[in-house]
XYZ file of C-alpha atoms in Angstrom:
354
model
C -26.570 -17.447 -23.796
C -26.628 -18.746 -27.028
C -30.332 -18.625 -28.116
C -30.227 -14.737 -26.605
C -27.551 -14.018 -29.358
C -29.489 -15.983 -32.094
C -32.473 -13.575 -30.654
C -30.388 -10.458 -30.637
C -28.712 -10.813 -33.648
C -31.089 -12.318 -36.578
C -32.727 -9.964 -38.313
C -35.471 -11.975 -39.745
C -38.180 -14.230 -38.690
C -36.391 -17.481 -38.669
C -37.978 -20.633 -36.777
C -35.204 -20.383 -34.281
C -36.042 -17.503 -33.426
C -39.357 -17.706 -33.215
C -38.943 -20.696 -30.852
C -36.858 -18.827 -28.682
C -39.266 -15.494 -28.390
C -42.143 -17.788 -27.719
C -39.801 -19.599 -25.063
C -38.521 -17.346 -23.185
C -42.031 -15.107 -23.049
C -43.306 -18.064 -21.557
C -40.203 -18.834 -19.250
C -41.197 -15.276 -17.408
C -43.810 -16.387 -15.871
C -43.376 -20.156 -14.999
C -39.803 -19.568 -13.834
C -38.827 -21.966 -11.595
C -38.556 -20.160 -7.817
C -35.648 -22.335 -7.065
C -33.482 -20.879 -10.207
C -34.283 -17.371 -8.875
C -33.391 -17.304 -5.606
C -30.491 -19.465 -6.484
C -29.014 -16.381 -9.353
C -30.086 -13.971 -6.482
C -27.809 -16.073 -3.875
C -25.696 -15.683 -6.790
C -25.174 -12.223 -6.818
C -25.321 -11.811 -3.318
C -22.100 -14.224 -3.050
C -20.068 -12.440 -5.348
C -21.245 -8.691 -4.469
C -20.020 -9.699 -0.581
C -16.437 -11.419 -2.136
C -15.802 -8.513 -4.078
C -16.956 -5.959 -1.882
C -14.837 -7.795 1.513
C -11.886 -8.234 -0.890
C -11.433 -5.006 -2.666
C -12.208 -3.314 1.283
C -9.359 -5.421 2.594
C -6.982 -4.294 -0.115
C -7.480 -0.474 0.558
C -7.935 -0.774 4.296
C -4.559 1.325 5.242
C -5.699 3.890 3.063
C -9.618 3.613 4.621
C -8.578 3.782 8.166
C -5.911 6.483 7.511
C -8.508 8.669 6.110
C -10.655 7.893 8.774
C -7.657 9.173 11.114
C -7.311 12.445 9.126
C -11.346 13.303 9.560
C -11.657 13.076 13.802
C -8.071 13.392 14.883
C -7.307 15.817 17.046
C -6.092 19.424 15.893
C -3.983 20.070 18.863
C -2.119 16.902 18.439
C -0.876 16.788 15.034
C -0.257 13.157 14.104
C -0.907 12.198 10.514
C 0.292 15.343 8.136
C -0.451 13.551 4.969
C -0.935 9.941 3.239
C 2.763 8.344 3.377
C 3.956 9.977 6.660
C 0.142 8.698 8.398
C 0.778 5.466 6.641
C 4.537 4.930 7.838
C 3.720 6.640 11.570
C 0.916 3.694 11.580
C 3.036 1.001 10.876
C 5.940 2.521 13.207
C 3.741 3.079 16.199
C 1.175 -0.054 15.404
C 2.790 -2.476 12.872
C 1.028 -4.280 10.370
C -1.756 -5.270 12.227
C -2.485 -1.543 12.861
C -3.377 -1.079 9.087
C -6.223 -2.989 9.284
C -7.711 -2.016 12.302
C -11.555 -1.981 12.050
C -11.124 -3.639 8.712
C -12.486 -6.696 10.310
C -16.282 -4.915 11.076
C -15.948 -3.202 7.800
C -16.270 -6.333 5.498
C -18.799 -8.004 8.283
C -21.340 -5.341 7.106
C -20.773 -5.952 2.756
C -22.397 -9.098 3.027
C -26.025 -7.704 4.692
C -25.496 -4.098 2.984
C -25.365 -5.881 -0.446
C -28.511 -8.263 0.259
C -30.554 -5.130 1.694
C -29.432 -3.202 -0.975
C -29.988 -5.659 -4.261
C -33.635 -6.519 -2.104
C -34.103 -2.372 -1.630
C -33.230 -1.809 -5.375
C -35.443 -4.701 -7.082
C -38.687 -3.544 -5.012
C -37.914 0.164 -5.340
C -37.865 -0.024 -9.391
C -41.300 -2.091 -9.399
C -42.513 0.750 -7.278
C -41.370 3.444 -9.458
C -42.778 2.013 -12.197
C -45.954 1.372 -10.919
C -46.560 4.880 -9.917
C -45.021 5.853 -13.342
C -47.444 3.983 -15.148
C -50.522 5.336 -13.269
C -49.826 8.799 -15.187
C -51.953 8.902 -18.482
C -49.559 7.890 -21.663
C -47.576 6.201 -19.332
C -49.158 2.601 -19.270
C -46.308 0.829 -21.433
C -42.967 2.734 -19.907
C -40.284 1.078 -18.696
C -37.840 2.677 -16.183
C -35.855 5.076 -17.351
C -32.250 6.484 -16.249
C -33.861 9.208 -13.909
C -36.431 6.442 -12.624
C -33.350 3.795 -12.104
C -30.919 6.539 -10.078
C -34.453 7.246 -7.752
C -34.749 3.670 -7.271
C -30.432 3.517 -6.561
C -30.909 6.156 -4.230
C -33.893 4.560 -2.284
C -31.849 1.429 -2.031
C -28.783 2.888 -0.795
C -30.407 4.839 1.880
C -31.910 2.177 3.134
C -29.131 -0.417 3.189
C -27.224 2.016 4.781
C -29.701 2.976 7.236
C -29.763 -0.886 7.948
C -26.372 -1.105 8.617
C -25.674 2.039 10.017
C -25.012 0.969 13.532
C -22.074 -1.454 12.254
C -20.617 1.225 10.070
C -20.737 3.550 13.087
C -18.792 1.319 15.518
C -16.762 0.729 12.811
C -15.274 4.215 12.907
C -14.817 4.236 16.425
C -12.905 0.876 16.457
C -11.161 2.450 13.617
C -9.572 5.319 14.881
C -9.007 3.728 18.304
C -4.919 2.951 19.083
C -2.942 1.349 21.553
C -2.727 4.615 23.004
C -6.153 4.739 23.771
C -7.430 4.317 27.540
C -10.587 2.566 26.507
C -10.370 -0.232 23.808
C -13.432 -2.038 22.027
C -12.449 -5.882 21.759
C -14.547 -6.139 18.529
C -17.725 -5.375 16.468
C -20.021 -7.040 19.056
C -18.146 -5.398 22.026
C -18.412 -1.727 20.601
C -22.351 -2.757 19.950
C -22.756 -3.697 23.575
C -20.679 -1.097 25.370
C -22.642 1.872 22.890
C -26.177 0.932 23.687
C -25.067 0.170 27.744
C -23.135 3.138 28.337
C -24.698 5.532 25.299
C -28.363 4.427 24.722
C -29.563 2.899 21.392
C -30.155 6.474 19.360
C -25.931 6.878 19.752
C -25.718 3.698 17.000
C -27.244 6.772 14.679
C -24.614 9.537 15.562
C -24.175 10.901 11.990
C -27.382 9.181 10.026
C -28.795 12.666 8.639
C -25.502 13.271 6.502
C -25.524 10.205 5.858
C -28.385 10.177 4.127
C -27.949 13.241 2.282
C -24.581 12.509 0.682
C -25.820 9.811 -0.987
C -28.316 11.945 -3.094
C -25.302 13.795 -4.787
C -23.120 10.773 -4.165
C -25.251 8.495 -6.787
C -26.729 11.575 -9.001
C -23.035 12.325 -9.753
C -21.688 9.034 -9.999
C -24.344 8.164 -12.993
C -24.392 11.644 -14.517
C -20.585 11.854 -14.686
C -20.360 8.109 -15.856
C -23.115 8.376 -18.641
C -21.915 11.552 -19.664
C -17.829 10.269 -19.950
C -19.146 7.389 -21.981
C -21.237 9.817 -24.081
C -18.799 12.279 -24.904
C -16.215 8.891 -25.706
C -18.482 7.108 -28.126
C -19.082 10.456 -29.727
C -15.486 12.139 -29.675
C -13.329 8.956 -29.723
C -10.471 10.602 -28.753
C -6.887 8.614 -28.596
C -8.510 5.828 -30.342
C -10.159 4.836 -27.232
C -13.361 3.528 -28.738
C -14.166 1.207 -31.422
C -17.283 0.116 -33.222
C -19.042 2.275 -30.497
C -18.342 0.078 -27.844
C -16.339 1.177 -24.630
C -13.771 -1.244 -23.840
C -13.332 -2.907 -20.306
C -10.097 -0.552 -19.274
C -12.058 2.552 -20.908
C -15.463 2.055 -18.540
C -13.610 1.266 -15.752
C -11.500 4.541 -16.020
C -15.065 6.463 -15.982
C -16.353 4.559 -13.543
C -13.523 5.806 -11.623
C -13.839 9.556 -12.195
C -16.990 9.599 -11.754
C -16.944 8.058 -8.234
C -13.896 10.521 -7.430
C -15.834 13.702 -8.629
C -19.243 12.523 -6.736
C -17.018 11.471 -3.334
C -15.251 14.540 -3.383
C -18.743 16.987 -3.523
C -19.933 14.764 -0.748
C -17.156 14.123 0.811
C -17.436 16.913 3.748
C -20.749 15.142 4.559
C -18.648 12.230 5.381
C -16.296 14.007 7.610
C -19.415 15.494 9.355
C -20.942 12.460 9.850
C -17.228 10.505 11.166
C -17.311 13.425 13.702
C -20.460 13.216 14.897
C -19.536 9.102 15.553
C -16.898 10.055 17.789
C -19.633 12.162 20.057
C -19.777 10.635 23.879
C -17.207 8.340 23.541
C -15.795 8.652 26.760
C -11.844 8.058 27.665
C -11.330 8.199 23.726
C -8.144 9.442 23.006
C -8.514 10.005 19.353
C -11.586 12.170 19.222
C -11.617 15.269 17.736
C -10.949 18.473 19.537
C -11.745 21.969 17.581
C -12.344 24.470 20.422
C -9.395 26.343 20.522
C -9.154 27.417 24.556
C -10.168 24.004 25.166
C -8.896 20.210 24.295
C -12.027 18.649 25.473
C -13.843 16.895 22.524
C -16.362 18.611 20.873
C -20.329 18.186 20.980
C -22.288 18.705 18.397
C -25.922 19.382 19.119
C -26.902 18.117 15.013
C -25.286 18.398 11.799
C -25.172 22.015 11.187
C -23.431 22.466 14.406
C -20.998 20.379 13.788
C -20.706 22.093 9.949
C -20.055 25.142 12.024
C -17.930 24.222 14.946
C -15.814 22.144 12.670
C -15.292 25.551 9.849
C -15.448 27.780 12.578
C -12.684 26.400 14.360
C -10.250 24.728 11.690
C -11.016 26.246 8.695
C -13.007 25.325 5.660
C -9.968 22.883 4.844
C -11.040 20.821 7.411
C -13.876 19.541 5.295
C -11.526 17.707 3.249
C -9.732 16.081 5.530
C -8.649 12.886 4.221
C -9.596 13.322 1.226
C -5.888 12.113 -0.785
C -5.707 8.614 0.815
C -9.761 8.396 -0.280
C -8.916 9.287 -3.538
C -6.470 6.924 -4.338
C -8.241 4.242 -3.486
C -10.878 5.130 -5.521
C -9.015 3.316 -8.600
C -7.840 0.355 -7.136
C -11.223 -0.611 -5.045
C -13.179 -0.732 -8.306
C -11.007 -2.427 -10.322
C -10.424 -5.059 -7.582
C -13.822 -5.091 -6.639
C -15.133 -5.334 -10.596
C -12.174 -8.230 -11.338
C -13.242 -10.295 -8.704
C -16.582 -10.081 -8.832
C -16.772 -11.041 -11.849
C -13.920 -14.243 -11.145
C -16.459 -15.121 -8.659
C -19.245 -15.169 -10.655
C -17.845 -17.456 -13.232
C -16.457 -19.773 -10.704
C -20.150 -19.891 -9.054
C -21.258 -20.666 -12.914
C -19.182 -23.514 -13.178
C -20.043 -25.329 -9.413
C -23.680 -24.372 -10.792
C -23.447 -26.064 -14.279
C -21.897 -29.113 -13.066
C -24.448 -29.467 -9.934
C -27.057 -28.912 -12.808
């Protein structure tokens, strides 16, 4: 770290620096493969730590929302976020809070690798196909070029670990009320492809997919454009020097994952629903038809779109979508705080290995 700052920060052509250019040009091409996959075990580490610990610490609030998207409109149980949380731990106790929570931070750890893997070859094959267009031979990725390559990887870490995230929901929403009961992520796997066939572990994919176009475009247009309008404005005395402070980027981090989850957020409710589709002897699936209580089939996604509007309003969309938001704030700031705690602590056991 130190010879990057001498680099960074000299502004003439000292020896040291000259060293240090010639050194590390050299270093990018002779790096040793053991360092690499070492920082990229690294990463992956942390990214899972965070991700399972700042999951855990939200749970009631995931599974409640969870609760709001599929439950049944003809049996009323959760009305908003403290009366669903307190009718959870009445009827469940503490355990119930973190029901599914469990198969939810078993898929982090493989969604993160898939994803960081998805992300690094995505961006070498942006570029490359950037750089085949005439001008274009010394560009380096830009912002657009970096959210097609975010995009690519999050579709297909999720797509990877879609089939967790799917019996995830159903163990989820599942109570002690309910006649059939999965024992656990493996269980729900089994019983799903026995009793449901292997496509069922994709109930939901094609929403899936699309909200995270507008998911990430609005995250990183909302985030640049708060920072932006910061730096330039400085309003409240929130910036100095130019530079953001920790608190400050956090804050925008967290707006602009509110404003992209709520756009996308009645592709999430679509896609929950169509989860819950042929789960037999479930007593928590969602019901819409009015003359009927007999769950609901959706033939794709804009059936369900329709069924679901059609029969409980255009409200029913946003279902769910207070106990999301307010966990918005503290998952990123948990999950940025410890990621970054782990990553130092990873540093040290490194260094002193070394």
């Amino acid at each position: 770290m130190a010879s990057e700052d001498v680099v960074g920060n000299s502004t003439s052509e000292t020896a040291v620096s000259t060293i240090v250019n010639l050194a590390e040009e050299a270093s990018e091409g002779v790096k040793a493969p053991g360092h690499a996959i070492l920082s990229v075990c690294k990463s992956l580490v942390a990214g899972g730590v965070a991700g399972g610990v700042s999951r855990t610490a939200v749970a009631p609030l995931e599974r409640l929302k969870i609760l709001l998207q599929v439950q049944n409109p003809h049996s009323i149980k959760y009305n908003g976020t403290i009366q669903g949380l307190k009718y959870i731990w009445r009827t469940e106790g503490f355990r119930g809070l973190f029901k599914g929570n469990g198969t939810n931070c078993a898929r982090i750890v493989p969604n993160s690798a898939v994803k960081f893997f998805s992300y690094e070859q995505a961006s070498r094959g942006i570029l490359w196909l950037y750089r085949q267009q005439p001008g274009n031979e010394d560009a380096q990725l830009t912002p657009l070029l970096r959210l097609g390559a975010g995009a690519c990887a999050g579709i297909i870490a999720m797509s990877a670990t879609y089939p967790m995230d799917m019996v995830r929901g159903r163990i989820t929403v599942q109570t002690e009320a309910s006649p059939y009961q999965y024992r656990g992520m493996f269980h729900a796997l089994s019983t799903v492809l026995r009793e449901e066939g292997p496509r069922a572990l994709y109930k939901g994919w094609l929403p899936s997919v699309i909200g995270v176009v507008p998911y990430v475009g609005l995250n990183f247009a909302v985030y640049e454009s708060l920072k932006e309008w910061l730096v330039k404005a400085r309003p409240f005395g929130l910036v100095e020097d130019s530079e953001l402070s920790v608190t400050t980027r956090l804050a925008c981090g967290a707006a602009a994952g509110t404003v992209g989850q709520t756009v996308a957020y009645p592709l999430d409710v679509i896609r929950r629903r169509m989860q819950m589709v042929g789960w037999n002897n479930a007593s928590s699936v969602v019901a819409g038809d009015s003359r009927s209580k007999a769950a609901l089939e959706y033939t794709g996604m804009v059936d369900a779109f329709r069924k679901t509007v059609r029969n409980e309003g255009f409200g029913a969309l946003y279902k769910g979508l207070v106990p999301n938001s307010v966990k918005v704030v503290p998952s990123i700031a948990i999950a940025f705080v410890t990621y970054e705690v782990v990553k130092d602590v990873l540093g040290v056991e490194m260094r002193i290995s070394d």
